[in-house]
């Protein structure tokens, strides 16, 4: 489905009052085409209908004419630059952004995240950088606990709830009775 077709379907959903469907459709579109600023603007409009200025600011963050109050709400909700970088849902280098303003804002967020972490961060490894940050104790509370439960290639699997360990079944050969050992003859 093309971008224009999806936008038309989202508009039809909004006219019919199916706001959650339109939001989901637009969110998928932004995930597939992160450089399309029109899809981001439309998604921000939907979040304005919900009364969520932080989400509206999130999706208009790359626009030239963004609302300062929505941008401030977005930056307050995602105070950690790595979280802000991940929330923008951008993939690829900043040079792929369609406008000079978007390129400058993406570079600004990436630079802040790199300074926060103390090493370079790229758009394609922001999730790995956020996972490594957990070990440094920079994430707190529920977000840290949720991140600790995510599997990581270099970390063993987390314990099951309640400390229960997974029990492995014994093979069938181990369940069959063993023949009695022959008695040893005494000399």
JSON list of C-alpha atoms in Angstrom, two decimals:
[
{"chain": "A", "resi": 1, "resn": "UNK", "atom": "CA", "xyz": [0.00, 0.00, 0.00]},
{"chain": "A", "resi": 2, "resn": "UNK", "atom": "CA", "xyz": [1.39, 3.41, -0.90]},
{"chain": "A", "resi": 3, "resn": "UNK", "atom": "CA", "xyz": [1.87, 6.27, 1.52]},
{"chain": "A", "resi": 4, "resn": "UNK", "atom": "CA", "xyz": [-0.91, 8.29, -0.16]},
{"chain": "A", "resi": 5, "resn": "UNK", "atom": "CA", "xyz": [-3.35, 5.36, 0.04]},
{"chain": "A", "resi": 6, "resn": "UNK", "atom": "CA", "xyz": [-2.60, 4.84, 3.73]},
{"chain": "A", "resi": 7, "resn": "UNK", "atom": "CA", "xyz": [-3.01, 8.55, 4.47]},
{"chain": "A", "resi": 8, "resn": "UNK", "atom": "CA", "xyz": [-6.36, 8.53, 2.63]},
{"chain": "A", "resi": 9, "resn": "UNK", "atom": "CA", "xyz": [-7.52, 5.52, 4.66]},
{"chain": "A", "resi": 10, "resn": "UNK", "atom": "CA", "xyz": [-6.42, 7.22, 7.89]},
{"chain": "A", "resi": 11, "resn": "UNK", "atom": "CA", "xyz": [-8.40, 10.34, 6.89]},
{"chain": "A", "resi": 12, "resn": "UNK", "atom": "CA", "xyz": [-11.46, 8.16, 6.20]},
{"chain": "A", "resi": 13, "resn": "UNK", "atom": "CA", "xyz": [-11.03, 6.52, 9.61]},
{"chain": "A", "resi": 14, "resn": "UNK", "atom": "CA", "xyz": [-10.89, 9.93, 11.28]},
{"chain": "A", "resi": 15, "resn": "UNK", "atom": "CA", "xyz": [-14.02, 11.13, 9.47]},
{"chain": "A", "resi": 16, "resn": "UNK", "atom": "CA", "xyz": [-15.83, 7.95, 10.56]},
{"chain": "A", "resi": 17, "resn": "UNK", "atom": "CA", "xyz": [-14.74, 8.51, 14.18]},
{"chain": "A", "resi": 18, "resn": "UNK", "atom": "CA", "xyz": [-12.36, 5.53, 14.27]},
{"chain": "A", "resi": 19, "resn": "UNK", "atom": "CA", "xyz": [-9.55, 7.47, 15.92]},
{"chain": "A", "resi": 20, "resn": "UNK", "atom": "CA", "xyz": [-7.70, 4.46, 17.39]},
{"chain": "A", "resi": 21, "resn": "UNK", "atom": "CA", "xyz": [-7.67, 2.76, 13.98]},
{"chain": "A", "resi": 22, "resn": "UNK", "atom": "CA", "xyz": [-6.34, 5.92, 12.32]},
{"chain": "A", "resi": 23, "resn": "UNK", "atom": "CA", "xyz": [-3.66, 6.25, 15.01]},
{"chain": "A", "resi": 24, "resn": "UNK", "atom": "CA", "xyz": [-2.54, 2.67, 14.53]},
{"chain": "A", "resi": 25, "resn": "UNK", "atom": "CA", "xyz": [-2.51, 3.05, 10.75]},
{"chain": "A", "resi": 26, "resn": "UNK", "atom": "CA", "xyz": [-0.43, 6.24, 10.96]},
{"chain": "A", "resi": 27, "resn": "UNK", "atom": "CA", "xyz": [1.95, 4.75, 13.53]},
{"chain": "A", "resi": 28, "resn": "UNK", "atom": "CA", "xyz": [2.63, 1.86, 11.18]},
{"chain": "A", "resi": 29, "resn": "UNK", "atom": "CA", "xyz": [3.19, 4.29, 8.34]},
{"chain": "A", "resi": 30, "resn": "UNK", "atom": "CA", "xyz": [5.74, 6.27, 10.35]},
{"chain": "A", "resi": 31, "resn": "UNK", "atom": "CA", "xyz": [7.46, 3.02, 11.30]},
{"chain": "A", "resi": 32, "resn": "UNK", "atom": "CA", "xyz": [7.73, 2.03, 7.64]},
{"chain": "A", "resi": 33, "resn": "UNK", "atom": "CA", "xyz": [8.58, 5.50, 6.32]},
{"chain": "A", "resi": 34, "resn": "UNK", "atom": "CA", "xyz": [10.33, 7.42, 9.13]},
{"chain": "A", "resi": 35, "resn": "UNK", "atom": "CA", "xyz": [11.50, 10.18, 6.76]},
{"chain": "A", "resi": 36, "resn": "UNK", "atom": "CA", "xyz": [7.94, 11.07, 5.69]},
{"chain": "A", "resi": 37, "resn": "UNK", "atom": "CA", "xyz": [7.16, 14.25, 7.63]},
{"chain": "A", "resi": 38, "resn": "UNK", "atom": "CA", "xyz": [3.53, 14.31, 6.40]},
{"chain": "A", "resi": 39, "resn": "UNK", "atom": "CA", "xyz": [2.78, 11.03, 8.17]},
{"chain": "A", "resi": 40, "resn": "UNK", "atom": "CA", "xyz": [4.44, 12.36, 11.32]},
{"chain": "A", "resi": 41, "resn": "UNK", "atom": "CA", "xyz": [2.32, 15.55, 11.16]},
{"chain": "A", "resi": 42, "resn": "UNK", "atom": "CA", "xyz": [-0.89, 13.55, 10.75]},
{"chain": "A", "resi": 43, "resn": "UNK", "atom": "CA", "xyz": [0.02, 11.31, 13.67]},
{"chain": "A", "resi": 44, "resn": "UNK", "atom": "CA", "xyz": [0.64, 14.42, 15.79]},
{"chain": "A", "resi": 45, "resn": "UNK", "atom": "CA", "xyz": [-2.85, 15.67, 14.84]},
{"chain": "A", "resi": 46, "resn": "UNK", "atom": "CA", "xyz": [-4.36, 12.42, 16.08]},
{"chain": "A", "resi": 47, "resn": "UNK", "atom": "CA", "xyz": [-2.51, 12.72, 19.39]},
{"chain": "A", "resi": 48, "resn": "UNK", "atom": "CA", "xyz": [-3.82, 16.27, 19.71]},
{"chain": "A", "resi": 49, "resn": "UNK", "atom": "CA", "xyz": [-7.33, 14.77, 19.48]},
{"chain": "A", "resi": 50, "resn": "UNK", "atom": "CA", "xyz": [-6.37, 12.51, 22.38]},
{"chain": "A", "resi": 51, "resn": "UNK", "atom": "CA", "xyz": [-5.07, 15.52, 24.32]},
{"chain": "A", "resi": 52, "resn": "UNK", "atom": "CA", "xyz": [-1.50, 14.24, 24.54]},
{"chain": "A", "resi": 53, "resn": "UNK", "atom": "CA", "xyz": [0.86, 17.16, 23.88]},
{"chain": "A", "resi": 54, "resn": "UNK", "atom": "CA", "xyz": [3.99, 15.10, 24.60]},
{"chain": "A", "resi": 55, "resn": "UNK", "atom": "CA", "xyz": [3.14, 12.63, 21.84]},
{"chain": "A", "resi": 56, "resn": "UNK", "atom": "CA", "xyz": [2.15, 15.43, 19.48]},
{"chain": "A", "resi": 57, "resn": "UNK", "atom": "CA", "xyz": [5.51, 17.07, 20.17]},
{"chain": "A", "resi": 58, "resn": "UNK", "atom": "CA", "xyz": [7.24, 13.76, 19.59]},
{"chain": "A", "resi": 59, "resn": "UNK", "atom": "CA", "xyz": [5.88, 13.42, 16.08]},
{"chain": "A", "resi": 60, "resn": "UNK", "atom": "CA", "xyz": [6.34, 17.09, 15.10]},
{"chain": "A", "resi": 61, "resn": "UNK", "atom": "CA", "xyz": [9.83, 17.32, 16.60]},
{"chain": "A", "resi": 62, "resn": "UNK", "atom": "CA", "xyz": [11.43, 17.32, 13.14]},
{"chain": "A", "resi": 63, "resn": "UNK", "atom": "CA", "xyz": [9.05, 19.93, 11.67]},
{"chain": "A", "resi": 64, "resn": "UNK", "atom": "CA", "xyz": [10.02, 23.51, 11.01]},
{"chain": "A", "resi": 65, "resn": "UNK", "atom": "CA", "xyz": [6.81, 24.87, 12.54]},
{"chain": "A", "resi": 66, "resn": "UNK", "atom": "CA", "xyz": [6.49, 22.80, 15.72]},
{"chain": "A", "resi": 67, "resn": "UNK", "atom": "CA", "xyz": [4.59, 23.98, 18.77]},
{"chain": "A", "resi": 68, "resn": "UNK", "atom": "CA", "xyz": [7.02, 24.99, 21.56]},
{"chain": "A", "resi": 69, "resn": "UNK", "atom": "CA", "xyz": [4.69, 23.76, 24.30]},
{"chain": "A", "resi": 70, "resn": "UNK", "atom": "CA", "xyz": [4.37, 20.33, 22.69]},
{"chain": "A", "resi": 71, "resn": "UNK", "atom": "CA", "xyz": [8.12, 20.16, 22.16]},
{"chain": "A", "resi": 72, "resn": "UNK", "atom": "CA", "xyz": [8.72, 21.04, 25.81]},
{"chain": "A", "resi": 73, "resn": "UNK", "atom": "CA", "xyz": [6.25, 18.34, 26.89]},
{"chain": "A", "resi": 74, "resn": "UNK", "atom": "CA", "xyz": [8.04, 15.79, 24.70]},
{"chain": "A", "resi": 75, "resn": "UNK", "atom": "CA", "xyz": [11.45, 16.75, 26.05]},
{"chain": "A", "resi": 76, "resn": "UNK", "atom": "CA", "xyz": [10.15, 16.60, 29.62]},
{"chain": "A", "resi": 77, "resn": "UNK", "atom": "CA", "xyz": [8.65, 13.13, 29.13]},
{"chain": "A", "resi": 78, "resn": "UNK", "atom": "CA", "xyz": [11.81, 11.84, 27.43]},
{"chain": "A", "resi": 79, "resn": "UNK", "atom": "CA", "xyz": [14.40, 13.69, 29.50]},
{"chain": "A", "resi": 80, "resn": "UNK", "atom": "CA", "xyz": [17.11, 11.10, 28.84]},
{"chain": "A", "resi": 81, "resn": "UNK", "atom": "CA", "xyz": [18.60, 11.84, 25.39]},
{"chain": "A", "resi": 82, "resn": "UNK", "atom": "CA", "xyz": [18.83, 8.11, 24.58]},
{"chain": "A", "resi": 83, "resn": "UNK", "atom": "CA", "xyz": [15.11, 7.71, 25.28]},
{"chain": "A", "resi": 84, "resn": "UNK", "atom": "CA", "xyz": [14.39, 10.77, 23.15]},
{"chain": "A", "resi": 85, "resn": "UNK", "atom": "CA", "xyz": [16.50, 9.35, 20.36]},
{"chain": "A", "resi": 86, "resn": "UNK", "atom": "CA", "xyz": [14.62, 6.03, 20.47]},
{"chain": "A", "resi": 87, "resn": "UNK", "atom": "CA", "xyz": [11.23, 7.78, 20.72]},
{"chain": "A", "resi": 88, "resn": "UNK", "atom": "CA", "xyz": [11.80, 9.65, 17.46]},
{"chain": "A", "resi": 89, "resn": "UNK", "atom": "CA", "xyz": [11.74, 6.29, 15.65]},
{"chain": "A", "resi": 90, "resn": "UNK", "atom": "CA", "xyz": [14.31, 7.40, 13.11]},
{"chain": "A", "resi": 91, "resn": "UNK", "atom": "CA", "xyz": [16.35, 4.88, 11.13]},
{"chain": "A", "resi": 92, "resn": "UNK", "atom": "CA", "xyz": [19.48, 5.67, 9.18]},
{"chain": "A", "resi": 93, "resn": "UNK", "atom": "CA", "xyz": [21.77, 8.66, 9.06]},
{"chain": "A", "resi": 94, "resn": "UNK", "atom": "CA", "xyz": [20.56, 12.23, 9.49]},
{"chain": "A", "resi": 95, "resn": "UNK", "atom": "CA", "xyz": [21.43, 12.97, 5.86]},
{"chain": "A", "resi": 96, "resn": "UNK", "atom": "CA", "xyz": [18.32, 11.03, 4.79]},
{"chain": "A", "resi": 97, "resn": "UNK", "atom": "CA", "xyz": [16.04, 13.57, 6.48]},
{"chain": "A", "resi": 98, "resn": "UNK", "atom": "CA", "xyz": [14.01, 15.55, 3.92]},
{"chain": "A", "resi": 99, "resn": "UNK", "atom": "CA", "xyz": [14.68, 19.05, 5.31]},
{"chain": "A", "resi": 100, "resn": "UNK", "atom": "CA", "xyz": [17.66, 20.89, 6.71]},
{"chain": "A", "resi": 101, "resn": "UNK", "atom": "CA", "xyz": [15.73, 21.55, 9.94]},
{"chain": "A", "resi": 102, "resn": "UNK", "atom": "CA", "xyz": [15.06, 17.84, 10.45]},
{"chain": "A", "resi": 103, "resn": "UNK", "atom": "CA", "xyz": [18.71, 16.98, 9.78]},
{"chain": "A", "resi": 104, "resn": "UNK", "atom": "CA", "xyz": [19.87, 19.58, 12.31]},
{"chain": "A", "resi": 105, "resn": "UNK", "atom": "CA", "xyz": [17.45, 18.38, 15.01]},
{"chain": "A", "resi": 106, "resn": "UNK", "atom": "CA", "xyz": [18.36, 14.73, 14.49]},
{"chain": "A", "resi": 107, "resn": "UNK", "atom": "CA", "xyz": [22.05, 15.60, 14.74]},
{"chain": "A", "resi": 108, "resn": "UNK", "atom": "CA", "xyz": [21.36, 17.62, 17.89]},
{"chain": "A", "resi": 109, "resn": "UNK", "atom": "CA", "xyz": [19.58, 14.70, 19.59]},
{"chain": "A", "resi": 110, "resn": "UNK", "atom": "CA", "xyz": [22.28, 12.22, 18.55]},
{"chain": "A", "resi": 111, "resn": "UNK", "atom": "CA", "xyz": [25.04, 14.53, 19.83]},
{"chain": "A", "resi": 112, "resn": "UNK", "atom": "CA", "xyz": [23.26, 14.94, 23.18]},
{"chain": "A", "resi": 113, "resn": "UNK", "atom": "CA", "xyz": [22.83, 11.16, 23.49]},
{"chain": "A", "resi": 114, "resn": "UNK", "atom": "CA", "xyz": [26.51, 10.59, 22.69]},
{"chain": "A", "resi": 115, "resn": "UNK", "atom": "CA", "xyz": [27.55, 13.16, 25.29]},
{"chain": "A", "resi": 116, "resn": "UNK", "atom": "CA", "xyz": [25.21, 11.61, 27.85]},
{"chain": "A", "resi": 117, "resn": "UNK", "atom": "CA", "xyz": [26.61, 8.13, 27.26]},
{"chain": "A", "resi": 118, "resn": "UNK", "atom": "CA", "xyz": [30.21, 9.23, 26.87]},
{"chain": "A", "resi": 119, "resn": "UNK", "atom": "CA", "xyz": [30.73, 7.53, 23.53]},
{"chain": "A", "resi": 120, "resn": "UNK", "atom": "CA", "xyz": [29.34, 7.84, 20.00]},
{"chain": "A", "resi": 121, "resn": "UNK", "atom": "CA", "xyz": [25.81, 6.59, 19.39]},
{"chain": "A", "resi": 122, "resn": "UNK", "atom": "CA", "xyz": [24.33, 5.98, 15.97]},
{"chain": "A", "resi": 123, "resn": "UNK", "atom": "CA", "xyz": [20.68, 5.78, 14.97]},
{"chain": "A", "resi": 124, "resn": "UNK", "atom": "CA", "xyz": [20.91, 2.08, 14.17]},
{"chain": "A", "resi": 125, "resn": "UNK", "atom": "CA", "xyz": [22.36, 1.09, 17.56]},
{"chain": "A", "resi": 126, "resn": "UNK", "atom": "CA", "xyz": [20.34, 3.26, 19.92]},
{"chain": "A", "resi": 127, "resn": "UNK", "atom": "CA", "xyz": [18.50, 0.24, 21.41]},
{"chain": "A", "resi": 128, "resn": "UNK", "atom": "CA", "xyz": [21.80, -1.50, 22.17]},
{"chain": "A", "resi": 129, "resn": "UNK", "atom": "CA", "xyz": [23.13, 1.69, 23.74]},
{"chain": "A", "resi": 130, "resn": "UNK", "atom": "CA", "xyz": [20.02, 1.95, 25.93]},
{"chain": "A", "resi": 131, "resn": "UNK", "atom": "CA", "xyz": [20.45, -1.70, 27.03]},
{"chain": "A", "resi": 132, "resn": "UNK", "atom": "CA", "xyz": [24.09, -1.13, 27.97]},
{"chain": "A", "resi": 133, "resn": "UNK", "atom": "CA", "xyz": [23.11, 1.98, 29.89]},
{"chain": "A", "resi": 134, "resn": "UNK", "atom": "CA", "xyz": [21.06, -0.17, 32.26]},
{"chain": "A", "resi": 135, "resn": "UNK", "atom": "CA", "xyz": [24.21, -1.67, 33.70]},
{"chain": "A", "resi": 136, "resn": "UNK", "atom": "CA", "xyz": [25.49, 1.79, 34.60]},
{"chain": "A", "resi": 137, "resn": "UNK", "atom": "CA", "xyz": [22.45, 2.48, 36.75]},
{"chain": "A", "resi": 138, "resn": "UNK", "atom": "CA", "xyz": [21.29, 5.50, 34.76]},
{"chain": "A", "resi": 139, "resn": "UNK", "atom": "CA", "xyz": [17.78, 4.11, 34.30]},
{"chain": "A", "resi": 140, "resn": "UNK", "atom": "CA", "xyz": [15.58, 4.02, 37.38]},
{"chain": "A", "resi": 141, "resn": "UNK", "atom": "CA", "xyz": [12.35, 2.46, 38.57]},
{"chain": "A", "resi": 142, "resn": "UNK", "atom": "CA", "xyz": [9.91, 0.60, 36.33]},
{"chain": "A", "resi": 143, "resn": "UNK", "atom": "CA", "xyz": [11.78, 1.42, 33.13]},
{"chain": "A", "resi": 144, "resn": "UNK", "atom": "CA", "xyz": [14.98, -0.10, 34.54]},
{"chain": "A", "resi": 145, "resn": "UNK", "atom": "CA", "xyz": [13.15, -3.21, 35.76]},
{"chain": "A", "resi": 146, "resn": "UNK", "atom": "CA", "xyz": [11.42, -3.70, 32.41]},
{"chain": "A", "resi": 147, "resn": "UNK", "atom": "CA", "xyz": [14.70, -3.27, 30.60]},
{"chain": "A", "resi": 148, "resn": "UNK", "atom": "CA", "xyz": [16.43, -5.79, 32.85]},
{"chain": "A", "resi": 149, "resn": "UNK", "atom": "CA", "xyz": [13.88, -8.42, 31.91]},
{"chain": "A", "resi": 150, "resn": "UNK", "atom": "CA", "xyz": [14.58, -7.99, 28.19]},
{"chain": "A", "resi": 151, "resn": "UNK", "atom": "CA", "xyz": [16.87, -10.68, 26.82]},
{"chain": "A", "resi": 152, "resn": "UNK", "atom": "CA", "xyz": [20.36, -9.55, 25.89]},
{"chain": "A", "resi": 153, "resn": "UNK", "atom": "CA", "xyz": [22.89, -11.60, 23.94]},
{"chain": "A", "resi": 154, "resn": "UNK", "atom": "CA", "xyz": [25.65, -11.20, 26.53]},
{"chain": "A", "resi": 155, "resn": "UNK", "atom": "CA", "xyz": [23.51, -11.73, 29.62]},
{"chain": "A", "resi": 156, "resn": "UNK", "atom": "CA", "xyz": [21.96, -14.98, 30.93]},
{"chain": "A", "resi": 157, "resn": "UNK", "atom": "CA", "xyz": [18.19, -15.24, 30.83]},
{"chain": "A", "resi": 158, "resn": "UNK", "atom": "CA", "xyz": [16.45, -13.58, 33.79]},
{"chain": "A", "resi": 159, "resn": "UNK", "atom": "CA", "xyz": [15.02, -15.70, 36.58]},
{"chain": "A", "resi": 160, "resn": "UNK", "atom": "CA", "xyz": [11.42, -16.75, 36.29]},
{"chain": "A", "resi": 161, "resn": "UNK", "atom": "CA", "xyz": [8.83, -14.99, 38.50]},
{"chain": "A", "resi": 162, "resn": "UNK", "atom": "CA", "xyz": [9.02, -16.10, 42.09]},
{"chain": "A", "resi": 163, "resn": "UNK", "atom": "CA", "xyz": [12.52, -17.44, 41.63]},
{"chain": "A", "resi": 164, "resn": "UNK", "atom": "CA", "xyz": [11.22, -20.70, 40.13]},
{"chain": "A", "resi": 165, "resn": "UNK", "atom": "CA", "xyz": [13.60, -22.39, 37.78]},
{"chain": "A", "resi": 166, "resn": "UNK", "atom": "CA", "xyz": [12.51, -24.19, 34.67]},
{"chain": "A", "resi": 167, "resn": "UNK", "atom": "CA", "xyz": [12.50, -27.88, 35.30]},
{"chain": "A", "resi": 168, "resn": "UNK", "atom": "CA", "xyz": [13.88, -30.00, 32.55]},
{"chain": "A", "resi": 169, "resn": "UNK", "atom": "CA", "xyz": [12.21, -33.29, 31.87]},
{"chain": "A", "resi": 170, "resn": "UNK", "atom": "CA", "xyz": [14.31, -36.33, 32.34]},
{"chain": "A", "resi": 171, "resn": "UNK", "atom": "CA", "xyz": [14.61, -38.56, 29.30]},
{"chain": "A", "resi": 172, "resn": "UNK", "atom": "CA", "xyz": [12.38, -41.64, 29.20]},
{"chain": "A", "resi": 173, "resn": "UNK", "atom": "CA", "xyz": [15.39, -43.89, 29.77]},
{"chain": "A", "resi": 174, "resn": "UNK", "atom": "CA", "xyz": [15.90, -42.22, 33.13]},
{"chain": "A", "resi": 175, "resn": "UNK", "atom": "CA", "xyz": [12.30, -42.96, 34.13]},
{"chain": "A", "resi": 176, "resn": "UNK", "atom": "CA", "xyz": [12.42, -46.72, 33.51]},
{"chain": "A", "resi": 177, "resn": "UNK", "atom": "CA", "xyz": [13.44, -48.80, 36.47]},
{"chain": "A", "resi": 178, "resn": "UNK", "atom": "CA", "xyz": [17.00, -49.97, 36.45]},
{"chain": "A", "resi": 179, "resn": "UNK", "atom": "CA", "xyz": [17.82, -53.61, 36.94]},
{"chain": "A", "resi": 180, "resn": "UNK", "atom": "CA", "xyz": [19.15, -54.49, 40.33]},
{"chain": "A", "resi": 181, "resn": "UNK", "atom": "CA", "xyz": [22.89, -54.63, 40.60]},
{"chain": "A", "resi": 182, "resn": "UNK", "atom": "CA", "xyz": [24.31, -58.08, 41.06]},
{"chain": "A", "resi": 183, "resn": "UNK", "atom": "CA", "xyz": [25.35, -58.91, 44.58]},
{"chain": "A", "resi": 184, "resn": "UNK", "atom": "CA", "xyz": [29.02, -58.92, 45.20]},
{"chain": "A", "resi": 185, "resn": "UNK", "atom": "CA", "xyz": [30.43, -62.22, 46.35]},
{"chain": "A", "resi": 186, "resn": "UNK", "atom": "CA", "xyz": [32.37, -61.97, 49.54]},
{"chain": "A", "resi": 187, "resn": "UNK", "atom": "CA", "xyz": [35.76, -63.78, 49.60]}
]
